[in-house]
Coordinates of C-alpha atoms and ligand atoms in Angstrom, one line a residue:
M623 CA -19.7 6.3 -2.9
L624 CA -16.5 8.3 -2.7
G625 CA -15.0 10.0 0.2
F626 CA -17.3 9.0 3.1
T627 CA -15.8 9.9 6.4
K628 CA -18.0 8.2 8.9
I629 CA -16.5 6.2 11.7
I630 CA -17.4 2.6 11.2
G631 CA -19.5 0.7 13.6
D632 CA -22.6 1.1 15.7
H633 CA -20.6 2.1 18.7
P634 CA -19.9 5.8 19.0
P635 CA -16.2 6.6 19.1
R636 CA -14.9 8.9 21.7
C637 CA -13.7 12.2 20.4
A638 CA -11.5 15.1 21.6
G639 CA -11.0 18.3 19.7
P640 CA -7.6 19.7 19.0
R641 CA -7.7 21.6 22.3
G642 CA -9.4 18.7 24.1
R643 CA -8.7 18.9 27.8
I644 CA -9.1 15.2 28.6
R645 CA -6.3 14.0 30.9
V646 CA -5.0 10.5 31.4
S647 CA -3.7 9.4 34.7
I648 CA -0.2 8.1 34.6
E649 CA -1.5 4.8 35.9
A650 CA -4.1 4.3 33.2
P651 CA -4.9 0.6 32.9
R652 CA -3.9 -1.4 29.9
L653 CA -6.5 -1.8 27.2
G654 CA -8.2 -5.2 27.4
R655 CA -11.6 -7.0 27.5
T656 CA -12.5 -5.6 30.9
E657 CA -10.9 -2.2 30.2
T658 CA -12.0 -0.5 27.0
G659 CA -11.8 2.9 28.4
S660 CA -14.5 5.2 27.2
V661 CA -15.1 3.4 23.9
A662 CA -18.0 0.9 23.5
V663 CA -16.7 -2.3 21.8
G664 CA -18.7 -4.6 19.5
R665 CA -18.9 -8.3 20.4
A666 CA -15.9 -10.4 19.4
P667 CA -16.5 -12.9 16.7
E668 CA -16.5 -16.4 18.0
R669 CA -14.8 -18.2 15.1
A670 CA -12.3 -17.2 12.4
G671 CA -13.2 -17.2 8.7
I672 CA -10.3 -15.0 7.5
L673 CA -6.6 -15.5 7.7
H674 CA -4.7 -12.2 7.1
L675 CA -1.1 -12.1 6.1
G676 CA 0.6 -8.8 7.0
L677 CA -0.6 -7.6 10.4
G678 CA 0.6 -4.0 9.9
S679 CA -1.1 -0.7 10.6
F680 CA -2.9 -0.6 7.2
H681 CA -4.8 -3.8 7.7
R682 CA -5.8 -2.9 11.2
A683 CA -7.2 0.5 10.1
H684 CA -8.8 -0.8 6.9
Q685 CA -10.0 -4.4 6.4
A686 CA -10.4 -4.9 10.2
V687 CA -12.7 -1.8 10.4
Y688 CA -14.8 -3.0 7.4
T689 CA -15.1 -6.4 8.9
R690 CA -16.3 -4.9 12.2
A691 CA -19.0 -3.1 10.2
A692 CA -19.9 -6.4 8.5
L693 CA -20.1 -8.2 11.9
D694 CA -22.3 -5.5 13.4
R695 CA -24.8 -5.5 10.5
S696 CA -24.8 -9.1 9.3
G697 CA -22.9 -11.3 11.8
G698 CA -21.1 -14.4 10.6
D699 CA -18.1 -16.4 11.5
W700 CA -15.7 -13.8 10.2
G701 CA -13.2 -13.4 12.9
I702 CA -9.6 -12.6 11.7
V703 CA -6.5 -14.6 12.5
G704 CA -3.7 -12.0 12.0
V705 CA -0.3 -13.2 10.8
A706 CA 2.7 -10.9 11.2
S707 CA 5.5 -11.7 8.9
R708 CA 8.5 -11.3 11.2
S709 CA 8.0 -8.8 14.1
S710 CA 6.3 -10.0 17.2
A711 CA 5.5 -6.5 18.5
V712 CA 1.9 -6.3 17.3
V713 CA 1.2 -9.9 18.0
D714 CA 2.5 -9.7 21.6
A715 CA 0.5 -6.5 22.3
L716 CA -2.7 -8.0 20.8
H717 CA -2.4 -11.0 23.1
A718 CA -1.7 -8.8 26.1
Q719 CA -4.8 -6.7 25.2
D720 CA -7.3 -9.5 24.5
M721 CA -6.9 -8.9 20.8
L722 CA -8.0 -5.3 21.1
Y723 CA -6.4 -2.1 19.7
S724 CA -7.7 1.3 18.7
V725 CA -8.0 3.1 15.5
A726 CA -7.6 6.9 15.8
T727 CA -9.3 8.8 13.0
I728 CA -7.4 12.1 12.7
S729 CA -8.2 15.4 11.1
P730 CA -7.5 19.0 11.9
A731 CA -11.0 19.0 13.5
G732 CA -10.0 16.4 16.1
T733 CA -9.4 12.7 16.8
A734 CA -12.1 10.0 17.1
V735 CA -11.1 6.6 18.6
S736 CA -12.8 3.3 17.8
I737 CA -11.9 -0.3 18.7
P738 CA -12.6 -2.8 15.9
N739 CA -12.3 -6.0 17.9
T740 CA -12.3 -8.4 15.0
H741 CA -9.2 -10.5 15.6
V742 CA -9.5 -13.8 17.3
D743 CA -5.9 -14.9 17.2
A744 CA -2.5 -13.6 16.0
F745 CA 1.0 -15.2 15.5
V746 CA 4.3 -14.5 13.7
A747 CA 4.9 -16.4 10.5
A748 CA 8.7 -16.4 10.8
T749 CA 8.5 -18.4 14.1
A750 CA 5.5 -20.6 13.2
P751 CA 5.5 -21.0 9.4
E752 CA 3.7 -24.3 9.7
R753 CA 0.8 -22.5 11.2
V754 CA 0.4 -20.4 8.1
V755 CA 0.1 -23.5 5.9
A756 CA -2.3 -25.1 8.4
G757 CA -4.3 -22.0 8.6
I758 CA -4.8 -21.7 4.8
A759 CA -5.7 -25.4 4.7
D760 CA -8.3 -25.1 7.5
P761 CA -11.7 -25.4 5.8
S762 CA -13.3 -22.9 8.3
I763 CA -11.0 -20.2 6.8
R764 CA -12.8 -19.1 3.6
V765 CA -10.9 -15.9 2.7
V766 CA -7.2 -15.2 2.9
T767 CA -6.5 -11.4 2.8
L768 CA -3.0 -9.9 2.2
T769 CA -1.3 -6.7 3.0
V770 CA 2.4 -7.6 2.5
T771 CA 3.3 -4.4 0.6
E772 CA 4.5 -4.2 -3.0
N773 CA 7.7 -5.7 -1.8
G774 CA 6.2 -8.9 -0.5
Y775 CA 5.3 -10.7 -3.7
S776 CA 8.8 -11.9 -4.8
Y777 CA 8.5 -11.0 -8.4
S778 CA 11.0 -9.5 -10.8
A779 CA 10.4 -5.8 -11.5
A780 CA 11.9 -6.2 -15.0
T781 CA 9.9 -9.3 -16.0
Q782 CA 6.8 -9.2 -13.7
H783 CA 7.3 -13.0 -13.2
L784 CA 8.0 -14.9 -10.0
D785 CA 11.6 -14.3 -9.1
L786 CA 13.0 -17.8 -9.0
D787 CA 16.4 -16.4 -8.0
D788 CA 15.0 -14.9 -4.8
P789 CA 16.6 -16.9 -2.0
L790 CA 13.3 -17.3 -0.1
V791 CA 11.4 -18.5 -3.2
H792 CA 14.3 -20.8 -4.1
A793 CA 14.3 -22.3 -0.6
D794 CA 10.5 -22.6 -0.5
L795 CA 10.5 -24.5 -3.8
S796 CA 12.8 -27.1 -2.3
G797 CA 10.5 -27.9 0.6
G798 CA 10.5 -27.1 4.3
A799 CA 8.3 -24.5 5.9
P800 CA 7.7 -21.7 3.4
R801 CA 8.9 -18.2 4.2
S802 CA 7.9 -16.2 1.2
T803 CA 4.3 -15.0 0.9
I804 CA 3.8 -16.7 -2.5
G805 CA 5.4 -19.9 -1.1
Q806 CA 3.1 -19.8 1.9
L807 CA 0.0 -19.4 -0.3
A808 CA 1.1 -22.1 -2.6
R809 CA 2.0 -24.6 0.1
G810 CA -1.2 -23.7 2.1
L811 CA -3.3 -24.3 -1.0
Q812 CA -1.5 -27.5 -1.8
S813 CA -2.5 -28.8 1.6
R814 CA -6.1 -27.5 1.3
A815 CA -6.4 -29.2 -2.1
V816 CA -6.7 -32.5 -0.3
D817 CA -10.2 -31.5 1.0
G818 CA -10.8 -29.2 -1.9
A819 CA -12.8 -26.5 0.1
P820 CA -13.4 -23.3 -1.9
I821 CA -11.5 -20.2 -0.9
A822 CA -10.7 -16.7 -2.1
I823 CA -7.2 -15.1 -1.9
L824 CA -7.7 -11.4 -1.7
S825 CA -4.7 -9.1 -2.3
C826 CA -5.1 -5.7 -0.6
D827 CA -1.8 -4.3 -1.8
N828 CA -1.2 -1.4 -4.2
L829 CA -0.4 -3.5 -7.2
A830 CA -2.0 -3.2 -10.6
A831 CA -4.5 -6.1 -11.1
N832 CA -3.4 -7.4 -7.7
G833 CA -5.7 -10.5 -7.8
R834 CA -4.5 -11.6 -11.3
H835 CA -0.9 -10.8 -10.3
T836 CA -1.1 -12.9 -7.1
E837 CA -2.7 -15.8 -9.0
K838 CA -0.1 -15.7 -11.7
L839 CA 2.7 -15.8 -9.1
V840 CA 1.1 -18.7 -7.1
R841 CA 0.6 -20.6 -10.3
E842 CA 4.2 -20.0 -11.4
F843 CA 5.4 -21.3 -8.0
L844 CA 3.3 -24.5 -8.4
Q845 CA 4.6 -24.9 -12.0
A846 CA 8.2 -24.6 -10.8
L847 CA 7.8 -27.4 -8.3
P848 CA 9.8 -30.6 -9.2
G849 CA 8.1 -33.1 -11.5
S850 CA 4.3 -33.0 -11.4
E851 CA 4.2 -32.0 -7.7
G852 CA 2.1 -28.9 -8.3
A853 CA -0.3 -30.5 -10.9
E854 CA -3.1 -31.5 -8.5
T855 CA -3.1 -28.1 -6.8
L856 CA -3.2 -26.3 -10.1
S857 CA -6.4 -28.3 -10.9
Y858 CA -7.8 -27.4 -7.5
L859 CA -7.1 -23.7 -8.3
D860 CA -9.0 -24.0 -11.5
A861 CA -12.0 -25.5 -9.7
A862 CA -12.3 -23.8 -6.3
V863 CA -9.9 -20.9 -5.7
A864 CA -10.6 -17.3 -6.7
F865 CA -8.2 -14.4 -6.7
P866 CA -10.4 -11.3 -6.7
S867 CA -8.8 -8.0 -7.3
S868 CA -9.3 -5.1 -4.9
M869 CA -8.4 -1.5 -4.6
V870 CA -7.7 -0.3 -1.0
D871 CA -7.4 3.3 0.1
R872 CA -6.7 5.0 3.4
I873 CA -3.7 7.0 4.4
V874 CA -2.2 5.4 7.5
P875 CA 1.0 7.0 8.8
A876 CA 3.4 5.4 11.2
T877 CA 2.3 5.6 14.9
T878 CA 4.3 8.0 17.0
A879 CA 4.8 8.3 20.7
A880 CA 2.8 11.6 20.7
M881 CA 0.0 9.9 18.9
R882 CA 0.0 7.0 21.4
R883 CA -0.2 9.5 24.3
S884 CA -3.1 11.4 22.7
V885 CA -5.0 8.1 22.0
D886 CA -4.5 7.0 25.6
A887 CA -5.8 10.3 26.8
I888 CA -9.0 9.9 24.8
L889 CA -9.4 6.3 25.7
G890 CA -8.5 6.5 29.4
A891 CA -6.6 3.3 28.9
T892 CA -3.2 2.4 27.6
D893 CA -3.0 1.0 24.1
E894 CA 0.4 -0.1 23.0
I895 CA -0.6 -0.4 19.3
P896 CA -3.1 2.3 18.3
V897 CA -3.3 3.0 14.6
P898 CA -3.6 6.6 13.3
A899 CA -5.6 7.0 10.1
E900 CA -7.2 9.7 8.0
P901 CA -11.1 10.0 7.9
F902 CA -11.3 8.9 4.2
T903 CA -11.5 5.2 3.5
M904 CA -12.4 3.3 0.4
W905 CA -12.4 -0.3 -0.7
A906 CA -13.4 -1.5 -4.2
I907 CA -13.7 -5.3 -4.5
E908 CA -14.4 -7.8 -7.3
D909 CA -17.1 -10.1 -6.1
R910 CA -15.5 -13.6 -6.5
F911 CA -15.6 -15.4 -3.2
P912 CA -16.4 -19.1 -3.7
G913 CA -16.5 -19.7 0.1
G914 CA -18.5 -16.6 0.9
R915 CA -17.4 -13.3 2.4
P916 CA -18.3 -10.8 5.1
D917 CA -20.9 -8.1 4.3
W918 CA -18.1 -5.6 3.8
E919 CA -20.6 -3.3 2.0
A920 CA -21.8 -2.5 5.6
G921 CA -18.6 -0.4 6.0
G922 CA -19.1 1.2 2.6
A923 CA -17.0 -1.2 0.4
V924 CA -17.9 -0.9 -3.3
V925 CA -18.5 -4.3 -4.8
T926 CA -17.9 -3.8 -8.5
S927 CA -16.9 -5.3 -11.8
E928 CA -14.8 -2.1 -12.4
V929 CA -12.0 -2.8 -9.9
A930 CA -9.3 -2.4 -12.6
R931 CA -10.6 1.2 -13.2
Y932 CA -10.6 1.9 -9.4
E933 CA -7.0 0.6 -9.1
Q934 CA -5.8 2.8 -11.9
L935 CA -7.5 5.8 -10.4
K936 CA -5.9 5.2 -7.1
V937 CA -2.5 3.8 -8.0
R938 CA -1.8 6.6 -10.5
L939 CA -3.7 9.7 -9.2
L940 CA -3.2 9.2 -5.5
N941 CA -0.1 7.0 -5.2
G942 CA 1.8 8.2 -8.3
T943 CA 1.3 11.9 -7.3
H944 CA 2.0 11.0 -3.6
S945 CA 5.5 9.8 -4.6
L946 CA 6.2 13.0 -6.6
I947 CA 5.1 15.1 -3.6
A948 CA 7.3 13.0 -1.2
Y949 CA 10.5 13.2 -3.3
L950 CA 10.1 16.9 -4.2
G951 CA 9.0 17.7 -0.6
A952 CA 12.0 15.9 0.9
L953 CA 14.4 17.7 -1.4
R954 CA 12.8 21.0 -0.3
G955 CA 13.3 20.1 3.3
A956 CA 9.7 19.1 4.1
A957 CA 9.3 16.4 6.8
T958 CA 5.7 15.7 6.1
I959 CA 3.3 15.5 3.1
P960 CA 1.1 18.3 4.4
E961 CA 4.2 20.5 4.8
A962 CA 5.2 19.6 1.2
I963 CA 1.9 20.1 -0.5
V964 CA 1.3 23.6 0.9
Q965 CA 4.5 24.7 -1.0
D966 CA 3.4 26.4 -4.3
A967 CA 6.1 24.7 -6.3
V968 CA 5.2 21.2 -5.1
A969 CA 1.5 21.8 -5.6
S970 CA 2.1 23.1 -9.1
A971 CA 4.0 19.8 -10.0
A972 CA 1.2 17.7 -8.4
R973 CA -1.5 19.6 -10.4
A974 CA 0.5 19.2 -13.6
V975 CA 1.2 15.5 -13.3
L976 CA -2.5 14.9 -12.5
A977 CA -3.8 17.0 -15.4
A978 CA -1.3 16.1 -18.1
E979 CA -0.1 12.5 -17.3
Y980 CA -2.2 10.6 -14.8
T981 CA -5.8 11.6 -15.5
P982 CA -5.5 11.1 -19.3
S983 CA -4.1 7.6 -18.6
I984 CA -7.2 6.2 -16.8
E985 CA -10.7 5.1 -17.5
V986 CA -12.7 6.7 -14.8
P987 CA -15.0 4.3 -12.9
T988 CA -18.7 4.7 -13.6
G989 CA -20.2 7.3 -11.2
V990 CA -16.9 8.8 -10.0
D991 CA -16.4 12.5 -10.5
V992 CA -12.7 12.7 -11.3
D993 CA -12.5 16.5 -10.6
A994 CA -14.1 16.1 -7.2
Y995 CA -11.7 13.1 -6.6
Q996 CA -8.7 15.3 -7.3
D997 CA -9.9 18.1 -5.1
E998 CA -10.4 15.6 -2.3
L999 CA -6.8 14.3 -2.9
F1000 CA -5.4 17.8 -2.2
A1001 CA -7.5 18.0 1.0
R1002 CA -6.3 14.5 2.1
W1003 CA -2.6 15.3 1.4
G1004 CA -3.1 18.6 3.3
N1005 CA -4.3 16.8 6.5
S1006 CA -1.8 18.5 8.8
A1007 CA -2.9 16.7 11.9
L1008 CA -1.9 13.4 10.4
G1009 CA 1.9 14.0 10.2
H1010 CA 2.4 11.6 7.3
R1011 CA 6.1 11.7 6.6
T1012 CA 7.7 12.2 3.2
S1013 CA 10.3 9.6 4.2
Q1014 CA 7.5 7.0 4.7
V1015 CA 5.9 7.6 1.3
G1016 CA 9.4 7.8 -0.3
T1017 CA 10.5 4.5 1.1
D1018 CA 10.6 1.5 -1.2
G1019 CA 10.3 3.7 -4.3
S1020 CA 12.0 1.1 -6.5
V1021 CA 9.0 -1.3 -6.0
K1022 CA 6.3 1.3 -5.5
L1023 CA 7.2 3.4 -8.6
R1024 CA 7.2 0.2 -10.7
Q1025 CA 3.5 0.0 -10.1
R1026 CA 2.8 3.7 -10.5
I1027 CA 4.7 5.2 -13.4
P1028 CA 5.5 2.9 -16.4
E1029 CA 2.1 2.5 -17.9
P1030 CA 1.0 6.1 -17.7
A1031 CA 4.5 7.1 -19.0
M1032 CA 4.2 4.7 -21.9
L1033 CA 0.7 5.9 -22.8
A1034 CA 2.0 9.5 -23.0
I1035 CA 5.0 8.4 -25.1
R1036 CA 2.8 6.5 -27.5
R1037 CA 0.6 9.7 -27.8
G1038 CA 3.9 11.4 -29.0
E1039 CA 4.3 13.3 -25.7
T1040 CA 7.1 13.4 -23.2
P1041 CA 5.7 12.7 -19.6
H1042 CA 7.8 15.5 -18.1
L1043 CA 6.3 15.2 -14.6
I1044 CA 6.8 11.4 -14.4
A1045 CA 10.4 12.1 -15.6
L1046 CA 10.6 14.6 -12.7
T1047 CA 9.3 11.9 -10.3
V1048 CA 12.1 9.6 -11.4
A1049 CA 14.7 12.4 -11.3
A1050 CA 13.6 13.4 -7.8
Y1051 CA 13.6 9.7 -6.7
L1052 CA 17.2 9.3 -8.0
S1053 CA 18.3 12.5 -6.4
C1054 CA 17.0 11.4 -3.0
L1055 CA 18.2 7.8 -3.2
A1056 CA 21.3 7.9 -5.4
P1057 CA 22.6 11.5 -5.1
L1058 CA 25.5 12.2 -7.4
P1059 CA 28.8 13.0 -5.7
G1060 CA 28.7 16.5 -4.0
F1061 CA 24.9 16.6 -3.9
D1062 CA 23.2 16.4 -0.5
P1063 CA 19.5 15.6 -0.7
G1064 CA 18.9 16.2 3.0
P1065 CA 17.8 14.3 6.1
H1066 CA 14.3 13.3 4.9
A1067 CA 15.8 11.6 1.8
A1068 CA 18.4 10.0 3.9
A1069 CA 15.7 8.4 6.1
M1070 CA 14.1 6.7 3.1
T1071 CA 14.9 3.0 2.9
D1072 CA 14.9 1.1 -0.4
G1073 CA 16.1 -2.4 -1.4
A1074 CA 17.8 -0.8 -4.5
R1075 CA 19.6 1.9 -2.5
E1076 CA 23.0 0.1 -2.4
R1077 CA 23.0 -0.8 -6.1
L1078 CA 21.9 2.8 -7.0
A1079 CA 24.4 4.4 -4.7
A1080 CA 27.2 2.4 -6.4
I1081 CA 26.0 3.6 -9.8
A1082 CA 25.8 7.2 -8.6
A1083 CA 29.3 7.1 -7.1
S1084 CA 30.8 6.3 -10.5
S1085 CA 28.4 8.4 -12.8
R1086 CA 29.7 11.6 -14.4
D1087 CA 26.3 13.3 -14.5
G1088 CA 22.6 12.8 -14.3
I1089 CA 22.3 11.5 -17.9
E1090 CA 24.7 8.7 -17.2
L1091 CA 23.0 7.9 -13.8
A1092 CA 19.5 7.8 -15.4
R1093 CA 20.8 5.6 -18.3
R1094 CA 22.5 3.1 -16.0
A1095 CA 19.5 3.0 -13.5
V1096 CA 16.5 3.2 -15.7
S1097 CA 17.9 1.4 -18.8
G1098 CA 20.7 -0.6 -17.3
L1099 CA 18.9 -1.9 -14.1
R1100 CA 15.5 -1.8 -15.9
L1101 CA 14.3 -0.4 -12.6
F1102 CA 10.9 0.5 -14.1
G1103 CA 10.5 -2.4 -16.5
E1104 CA 11.6 -3.3 -20.0
E1105 CA 9.5 -0.9 -21.9
L1106 CA 10.6 2.3 -20.2
A1107 CA 14.2 1.1 -20.2
G1108 CA 14.1 1.3 -24.0
Q1109 CA 12.8 4.9 -24.2
D1110 CA 16.0 6.9 -24.7
P1111 CA 14.4 10.4 -24.9
F1112 CA 12.5 9.7 -21.7
V1113 CA 15.6 8.5 -19.9
A1114 CA 17.6 11.5 -21.2
R1115 CA 14.9 13.8 -19.9
V1116 CA 15.2 12.1 -16.4
G1117 CA 18.9 12.7 -16.5
E1118 CA 18.6 16.3 -17.6
L1119 CA 16.2 16.9 -14.6
V1120 CA 18.6 15.2 -12.2
D1121 CA 21.3 17.6 -13.4
T1122 CA 19.0 20.6 -13.0
I1123 CA 18.2 19.6 -9.5
R1124 CA 21.9 19.2 -8.7
R1125 CA 23.0 22.4 -10.4
H1126 CA 20.1 24.8 -10.0
G1127 CA 18.0 23.3 -7.2
V1128 CA 14.7 21.4 -7.1
D1129 CA 12.5 24.5 -7.8
A1130 CA 14.3 25.1 -11.2
A1131 CA 13.6 21.5 -12.1
I1132 CA 9.9 21.8 -11.1
A1133 CA 9.6 25.0 -13.1
D1134 CA 11.2 23.4 -16.2
A1135 CA 9.0 20.3 -16.1
V1136 CA 5.8 22.2 -15.4
A1137 CA 6.4 24.7 -18.1
A1138 CA 7.2 21.9 -20.6
S1139 CA 4.1 20.0 -19.7
T1140 CA 1.7 23.0 -19.9
A1141 CA 3.2 24.4 -23.1
P1142 CA 0.6 24.6 -25.9
A1143 CA 0.2 21.3 -27.8
G1144 CA 2.4 21.4 -30.9
S1145 CA 5.2 23.3 -29.2
R1146 CA 5.6 20.4 -26.7
P1147 CA 8.5 18.0 -27.1
Ligands
CS2_2615 C1 1.6 5.9 -0.1 C2 0.5 4.9 0.3 O1 3.5 5.1 1.1 C3 3.0 5.3 0.0 O2 3.6 5.1 -1.0 O3 1.3 6.4 -1.4 O4 0.8 4.2 1.4 C4 -0.8 5.6 0.5 O5 -0.8 6.4 1.7 C5 -2.0 4.6 0.6 O6 -1.9 3.8 -0.5 C6 -3.3 5.3 0.7 O7 -4.3 4.4 0.5

């Protein structure tokens, strides 16, 4: 089912409309087991069955909510141990709030608050790395879930293999408590192999074929260990470890102070770590869980053999277009995605990339109406109450775009077409992150962080024009992989659009790319 918007759980969430008059006293008590404000909370699971790496907002508004639905309908020892990678903020707040936090489901019609109550413990990996290894080895843990972002997998964008030059990976391979996610998984599985209990490692990040990709990287880590140190664990992987793929979807913006205040007002209690999220939520999962799994279907999860199709649908149509909206929007001065998508120029680019480049590149999952899916995307991007920032979506473009654009771009190129709107995505990205001397992309672009920013800025500072910048970034740095690096006409088109943005403004570049993409077949380059 696509696009359900129910609030998960048997327990009715508390709601307030946009002009709700609920007031919170300044001395509202802190959220906790005895103080759940106005929201009914489901029973806490007694034991943990899931270890989750990456205790950010997305996990708390997605897998945790589905797990609550599973517990409500089918029970089971499926409590979650949440592991934050470095920051202790969420962990400390969870402990101070008896593992409770709220999810605020936000739409222009109002805000509904629910409390999942699925975590049984939480800790920080950086300060207790040995607990991560012990947790993965613990036979009562039967599923490890991951939301560590595209950035957290320590692989080379150019080769897609484990980055053995990454200092964390390098250190993890030489022993000691592991600090990279792949090192933690490999060392945890190495320790678990002694008992041999079956387990699933479930990536919930926006990576193509995220299960296969994670398995490949873990295996490469084990193969890179000295001598035959990894051999036994590799056999254990063959026998008892599954890496199912999954597609996750829910727009979860960063929490703001205003959001916190409005959640407190609805709750009647103070929650330090509420998570705002859109009403839409979706999870497509490949059913390979040798140690069992929660009844996530209770929350609407789609268990399917077509996860690869769902991933393409989401990573290209939603995420790929999202990036385009974010970079164009930022260049036009829009602070948020809803502010950007209501601008005709940005909407025309989004429509064109969907129609000409992303939709033709995918195999639509059985039963999904792709036209309805696209209409729903525009409604989701337009959710003005959510305040999803262009700088948040534009952050980490060097790793995110690597997942979103090369394959659809190459498919178009092989059809003999130029993917003008994907070229515009890259041009807008470069204009935001690596502006040529004299070009100011504005404050929202400046707020985007990216591991490649410094390298790109150095290139931009010494490039004569957009063509040179594109050639050195896309071909030289192989920012979007080997294949696209070798496509000279595509790279030249990116450079041309960078120059158009700089000389004539972003609207001129949008008009140029949209016109080229919608030109009648035959007259198209
Ligand atoms: C966004 C995603 O930040 C981004 O790049 O495209 O975080 C998007 O909001 C989620 O994938 C939605 O499921």
